[in-house]
CSV table of C-alpha atoms in Angstrom, one decimal:
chain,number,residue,atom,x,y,z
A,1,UNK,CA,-9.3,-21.5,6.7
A,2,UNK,CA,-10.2,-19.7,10.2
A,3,UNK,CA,-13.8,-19.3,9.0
A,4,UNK,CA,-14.3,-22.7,7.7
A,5,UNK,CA,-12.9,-23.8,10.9
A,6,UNK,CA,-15.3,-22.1,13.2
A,7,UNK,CA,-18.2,-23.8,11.0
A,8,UNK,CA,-16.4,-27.4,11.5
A,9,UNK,CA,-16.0,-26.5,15.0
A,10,UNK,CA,-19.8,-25.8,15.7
A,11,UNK,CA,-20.6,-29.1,13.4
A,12,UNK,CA,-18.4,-31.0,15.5
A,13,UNK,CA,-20.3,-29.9,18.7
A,14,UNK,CA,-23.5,-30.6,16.9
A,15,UNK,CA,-22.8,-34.1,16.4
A,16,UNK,CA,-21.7,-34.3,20.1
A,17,UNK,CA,-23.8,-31.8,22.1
A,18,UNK,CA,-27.4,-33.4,22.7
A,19,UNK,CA,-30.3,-31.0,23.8
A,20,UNK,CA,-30.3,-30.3,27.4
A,21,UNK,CA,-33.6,-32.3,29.4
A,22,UNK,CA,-30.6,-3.1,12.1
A,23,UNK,CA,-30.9,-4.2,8.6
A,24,UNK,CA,-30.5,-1.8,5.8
A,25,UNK,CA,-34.4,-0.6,4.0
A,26,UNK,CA,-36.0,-3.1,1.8
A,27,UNK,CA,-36.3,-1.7,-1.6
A,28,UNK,CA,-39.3,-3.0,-3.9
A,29,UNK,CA,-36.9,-5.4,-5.9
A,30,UNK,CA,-37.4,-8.6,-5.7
A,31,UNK,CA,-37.0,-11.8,-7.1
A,32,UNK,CA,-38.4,-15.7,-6.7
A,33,UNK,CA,-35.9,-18.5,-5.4
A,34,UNK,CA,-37.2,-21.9,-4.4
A,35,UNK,CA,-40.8,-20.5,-4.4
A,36,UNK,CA,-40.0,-17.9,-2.0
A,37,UNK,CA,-39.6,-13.8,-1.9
A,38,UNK,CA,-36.4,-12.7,-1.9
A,39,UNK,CA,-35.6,-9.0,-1.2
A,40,UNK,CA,-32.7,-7.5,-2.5
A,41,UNK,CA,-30.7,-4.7,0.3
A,42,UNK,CA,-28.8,-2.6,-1.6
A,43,UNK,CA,-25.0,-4.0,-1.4
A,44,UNK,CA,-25.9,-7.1,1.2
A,45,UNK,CA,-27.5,-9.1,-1.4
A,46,UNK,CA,-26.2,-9.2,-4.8
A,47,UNK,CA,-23.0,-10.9,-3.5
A,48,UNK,CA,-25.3,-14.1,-3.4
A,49,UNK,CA,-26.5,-14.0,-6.9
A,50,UNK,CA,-25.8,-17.3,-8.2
A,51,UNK,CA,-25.6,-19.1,-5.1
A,52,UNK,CA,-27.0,-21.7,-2.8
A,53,UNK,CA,-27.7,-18.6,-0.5
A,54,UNK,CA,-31.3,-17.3,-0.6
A,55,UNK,CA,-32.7,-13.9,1.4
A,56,UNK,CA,-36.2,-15.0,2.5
A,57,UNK,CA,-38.8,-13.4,4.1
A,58,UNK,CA,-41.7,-14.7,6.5
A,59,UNK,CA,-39.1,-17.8,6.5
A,60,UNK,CA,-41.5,-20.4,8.4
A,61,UNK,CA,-42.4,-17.3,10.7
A,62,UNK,CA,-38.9,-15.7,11.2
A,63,UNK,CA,-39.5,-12.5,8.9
A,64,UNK,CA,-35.8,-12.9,7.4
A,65,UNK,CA,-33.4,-15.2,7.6
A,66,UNK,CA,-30.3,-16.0,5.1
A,67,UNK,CA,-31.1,-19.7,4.2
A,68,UNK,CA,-28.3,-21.8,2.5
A,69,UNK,CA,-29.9,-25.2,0.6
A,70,UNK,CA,-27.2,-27.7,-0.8
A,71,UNK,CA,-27.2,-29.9,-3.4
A,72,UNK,CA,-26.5,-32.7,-1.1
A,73,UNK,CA,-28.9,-34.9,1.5
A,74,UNK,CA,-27.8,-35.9,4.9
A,75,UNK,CA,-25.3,-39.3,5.6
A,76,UNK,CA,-27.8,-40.2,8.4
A,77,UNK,CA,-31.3,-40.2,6.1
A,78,UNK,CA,-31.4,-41.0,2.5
A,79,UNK,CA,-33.2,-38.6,0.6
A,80,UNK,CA,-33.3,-35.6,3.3
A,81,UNK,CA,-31.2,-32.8,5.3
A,82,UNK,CA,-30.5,-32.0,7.9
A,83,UNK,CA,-31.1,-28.2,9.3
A,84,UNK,CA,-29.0,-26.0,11.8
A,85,UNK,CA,-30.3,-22.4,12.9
A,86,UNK,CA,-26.9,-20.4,13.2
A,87,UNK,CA,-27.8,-17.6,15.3
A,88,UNK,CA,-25.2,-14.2,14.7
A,89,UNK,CA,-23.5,-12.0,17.9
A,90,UNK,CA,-24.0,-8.9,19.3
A,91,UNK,CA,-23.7,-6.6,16.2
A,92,UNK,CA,-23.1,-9.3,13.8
A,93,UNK,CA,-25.8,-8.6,10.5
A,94,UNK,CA,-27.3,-12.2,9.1
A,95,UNK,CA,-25.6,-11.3,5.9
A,96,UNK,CA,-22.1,-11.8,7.0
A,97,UNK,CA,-22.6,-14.9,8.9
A,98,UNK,CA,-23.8,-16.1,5.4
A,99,UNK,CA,-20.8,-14.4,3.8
A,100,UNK,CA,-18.0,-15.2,5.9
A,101,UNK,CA,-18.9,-18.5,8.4
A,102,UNK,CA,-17.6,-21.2,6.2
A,103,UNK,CA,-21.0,-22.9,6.4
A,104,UNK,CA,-21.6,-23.8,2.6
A,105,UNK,CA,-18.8,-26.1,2.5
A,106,UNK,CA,-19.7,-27.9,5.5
A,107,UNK,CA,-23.1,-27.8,4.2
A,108,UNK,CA,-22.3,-29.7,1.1
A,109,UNK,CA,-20.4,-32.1,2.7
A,110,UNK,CA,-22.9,-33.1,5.3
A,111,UNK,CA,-26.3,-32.2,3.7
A,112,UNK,CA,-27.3,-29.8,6.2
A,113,UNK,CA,-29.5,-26.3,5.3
A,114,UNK,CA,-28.2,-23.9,7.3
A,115,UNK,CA,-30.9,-20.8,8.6
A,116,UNK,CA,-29.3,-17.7,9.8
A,117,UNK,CA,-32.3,-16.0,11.1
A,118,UNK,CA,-32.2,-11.5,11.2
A,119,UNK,CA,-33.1,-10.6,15.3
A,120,UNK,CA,-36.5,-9.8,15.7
A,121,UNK,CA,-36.5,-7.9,19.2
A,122,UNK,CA,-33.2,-7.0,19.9
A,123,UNK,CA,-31.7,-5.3,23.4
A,124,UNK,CA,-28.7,-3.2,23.2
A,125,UNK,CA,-25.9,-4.0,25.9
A,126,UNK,CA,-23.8,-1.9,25.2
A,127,UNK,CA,-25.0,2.1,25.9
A,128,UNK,CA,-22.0,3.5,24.2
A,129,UNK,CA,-23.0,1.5,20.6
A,130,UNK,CA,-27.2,2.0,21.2
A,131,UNK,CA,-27.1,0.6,17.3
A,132,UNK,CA,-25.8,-2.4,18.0
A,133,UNK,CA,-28.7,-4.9,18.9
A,134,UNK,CA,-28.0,-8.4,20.2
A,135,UNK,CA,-30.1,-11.2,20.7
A,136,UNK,CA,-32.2,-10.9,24.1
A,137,UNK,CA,-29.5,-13.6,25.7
A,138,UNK,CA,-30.4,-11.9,29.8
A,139,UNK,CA,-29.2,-8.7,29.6
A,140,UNK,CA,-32.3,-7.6,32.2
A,141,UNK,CA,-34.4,-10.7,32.9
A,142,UNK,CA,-34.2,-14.6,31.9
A,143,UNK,CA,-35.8,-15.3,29.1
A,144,UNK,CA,-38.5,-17.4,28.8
A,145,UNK,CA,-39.9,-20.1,25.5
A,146,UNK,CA,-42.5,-16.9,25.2
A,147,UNK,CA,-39.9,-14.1,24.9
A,148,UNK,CA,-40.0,-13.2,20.8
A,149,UNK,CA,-36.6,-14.2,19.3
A,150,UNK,CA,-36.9,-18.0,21.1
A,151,UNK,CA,-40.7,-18.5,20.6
A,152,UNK,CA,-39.7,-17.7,17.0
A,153,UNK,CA,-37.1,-20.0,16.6
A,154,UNK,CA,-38.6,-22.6,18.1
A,155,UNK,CA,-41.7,-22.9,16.1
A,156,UNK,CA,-39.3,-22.3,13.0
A,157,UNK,CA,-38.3,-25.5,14.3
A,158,UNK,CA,-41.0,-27.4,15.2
A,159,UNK,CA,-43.0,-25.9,11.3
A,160,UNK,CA,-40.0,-26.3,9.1
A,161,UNK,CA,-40.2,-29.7,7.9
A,162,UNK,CA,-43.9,-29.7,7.4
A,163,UNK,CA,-44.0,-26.3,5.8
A,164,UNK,CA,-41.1,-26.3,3.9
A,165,UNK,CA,-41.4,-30.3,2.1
A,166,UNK,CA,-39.1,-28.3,-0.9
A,167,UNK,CA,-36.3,-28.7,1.5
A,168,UNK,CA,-36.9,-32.3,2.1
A,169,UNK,CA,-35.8,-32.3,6.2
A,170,UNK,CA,-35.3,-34.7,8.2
A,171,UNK,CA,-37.3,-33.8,11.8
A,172,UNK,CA,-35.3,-35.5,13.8
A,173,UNK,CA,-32.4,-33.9,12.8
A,174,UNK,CA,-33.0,-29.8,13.5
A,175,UNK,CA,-29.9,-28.0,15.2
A,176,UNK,CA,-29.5,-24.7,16.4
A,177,UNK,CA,-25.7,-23.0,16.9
A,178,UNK,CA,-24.3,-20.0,17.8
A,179,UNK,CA,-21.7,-17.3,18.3
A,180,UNK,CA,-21.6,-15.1,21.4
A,181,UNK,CA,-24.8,-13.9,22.6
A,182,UNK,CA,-26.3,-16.0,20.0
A,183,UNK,CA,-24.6,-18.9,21.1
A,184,UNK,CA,-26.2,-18.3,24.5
A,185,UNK,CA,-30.1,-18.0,23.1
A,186,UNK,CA,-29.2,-21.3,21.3
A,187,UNK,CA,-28.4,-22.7,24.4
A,188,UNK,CA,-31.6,-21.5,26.2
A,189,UNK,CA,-33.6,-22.1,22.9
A,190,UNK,CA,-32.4,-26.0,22.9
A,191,UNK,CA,-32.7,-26.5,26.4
A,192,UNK,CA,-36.1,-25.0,26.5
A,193,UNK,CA,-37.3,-27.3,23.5
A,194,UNK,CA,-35.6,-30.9,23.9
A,195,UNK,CA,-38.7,-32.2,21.6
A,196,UNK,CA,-37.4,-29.9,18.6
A,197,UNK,CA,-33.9,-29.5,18.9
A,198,UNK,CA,-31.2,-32.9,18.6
A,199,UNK,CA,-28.1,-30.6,19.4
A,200,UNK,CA,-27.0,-27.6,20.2
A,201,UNK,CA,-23.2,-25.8,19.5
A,202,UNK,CA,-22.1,-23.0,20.3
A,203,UNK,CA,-18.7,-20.8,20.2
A,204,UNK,CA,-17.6,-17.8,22.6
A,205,UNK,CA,-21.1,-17.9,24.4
A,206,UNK,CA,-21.8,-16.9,27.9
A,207,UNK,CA,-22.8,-20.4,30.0
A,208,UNK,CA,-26.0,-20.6,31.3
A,209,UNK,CA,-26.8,-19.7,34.5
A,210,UNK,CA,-24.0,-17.3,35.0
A,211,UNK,CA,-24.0,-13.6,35.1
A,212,UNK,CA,-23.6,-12.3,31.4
């Protein structure tokens, strides 16, 4: 119930919230879903079999991301879903956001795909857990729309409606969320792209402009 929760909670703030003005080794399994690679990790994978979940790589230019596609469309455009980037905390793997967030309910009911993009260029806070990676949320300078994680995300952004017609998305309705550190780079990513992002949410994360 907590983890379904914290999904309704971020879809609330979605609705609300308008855009500011280590993996384990790949092994050479694979299989196709949707037209896409999917690479199985040994014991992070094989839960999904069966699923809605997919493990994708080169996702619209994030290299891996968990993406969940419902059977359902969106209440606010016939024929098309809506899309939220859930971005994981510090030391938080993509595969147990998917497994453990509550998002494929909330998914269903709404019509939203849900992305829960792997960190590309992580920093690592915390010098007594140096393999524990975090999104780049400030930890040494402010990051900018250039910096690799957030130009990532938002050209996912901007590219997945066009590149991905399978999914059938609406454009106007692409939201990124959140938890912790990742809650902050959604903050930064949405207020640094108004023109892709129609909401952010976010849950436990640092507030801009403060010292993290």
């Amino acid at each position: 119930m907590l983890k379904r929760a914290l999904a309704v909670g971020v879809l609330g703030l979605l609705g609300s919230v308008a855009a500011c003005s280590a993996p384990a080794e790949e092994t050479d399994e694979a299989v196709a879903t949707a037209g896409q690679d999917v690479t199985t990790l040994p014991n992070q994978t094989e839960w999904a079999r069966g699923s809605h979940w997919s493990y994708e790589k080169n996702f619209v230019g994030l290299p891996r991301a968990w993406v969940y596609t419902p059977a359902s469309f969106s209440k606010k455009a016939a024929g098309k879903r809506a899309v939220v980037f859930h971005l994981p905390g510090c030391g938080e793997l993509a595969y147990q956001v998917a497994q453990g967030s509550g998002w494929p309910q909330v998914a269903e009911d709404n019509g939203y795909i849900v992305v829960v993009p792997e960190v590309i260029d992580p920093v690592y806070p915390n010098p007594a857990a140096p393999h524990v990676g975090c999104y780049d949320f400030g930890l040494y300078t402010q990051p900018t729309r250039y910096r690799t994680d957030h130009a990532a995300l938002i050209k996912a952004g901007a590219d997945i409606a066009s590149k991905r017609p399978d999914l059938k998305i609406d454009p106007r309705q692409i939201y990124i969320a959140g938890l912790s550190a990742g809650g902050t780079v959604a903050m930064q990513v949405a207020c640094m792209a108004p023109d892709v992002c129609a909401g952010v949410g976010t849950v436990a994360a640092p507030a801009l402009g403060t010292w993290q």
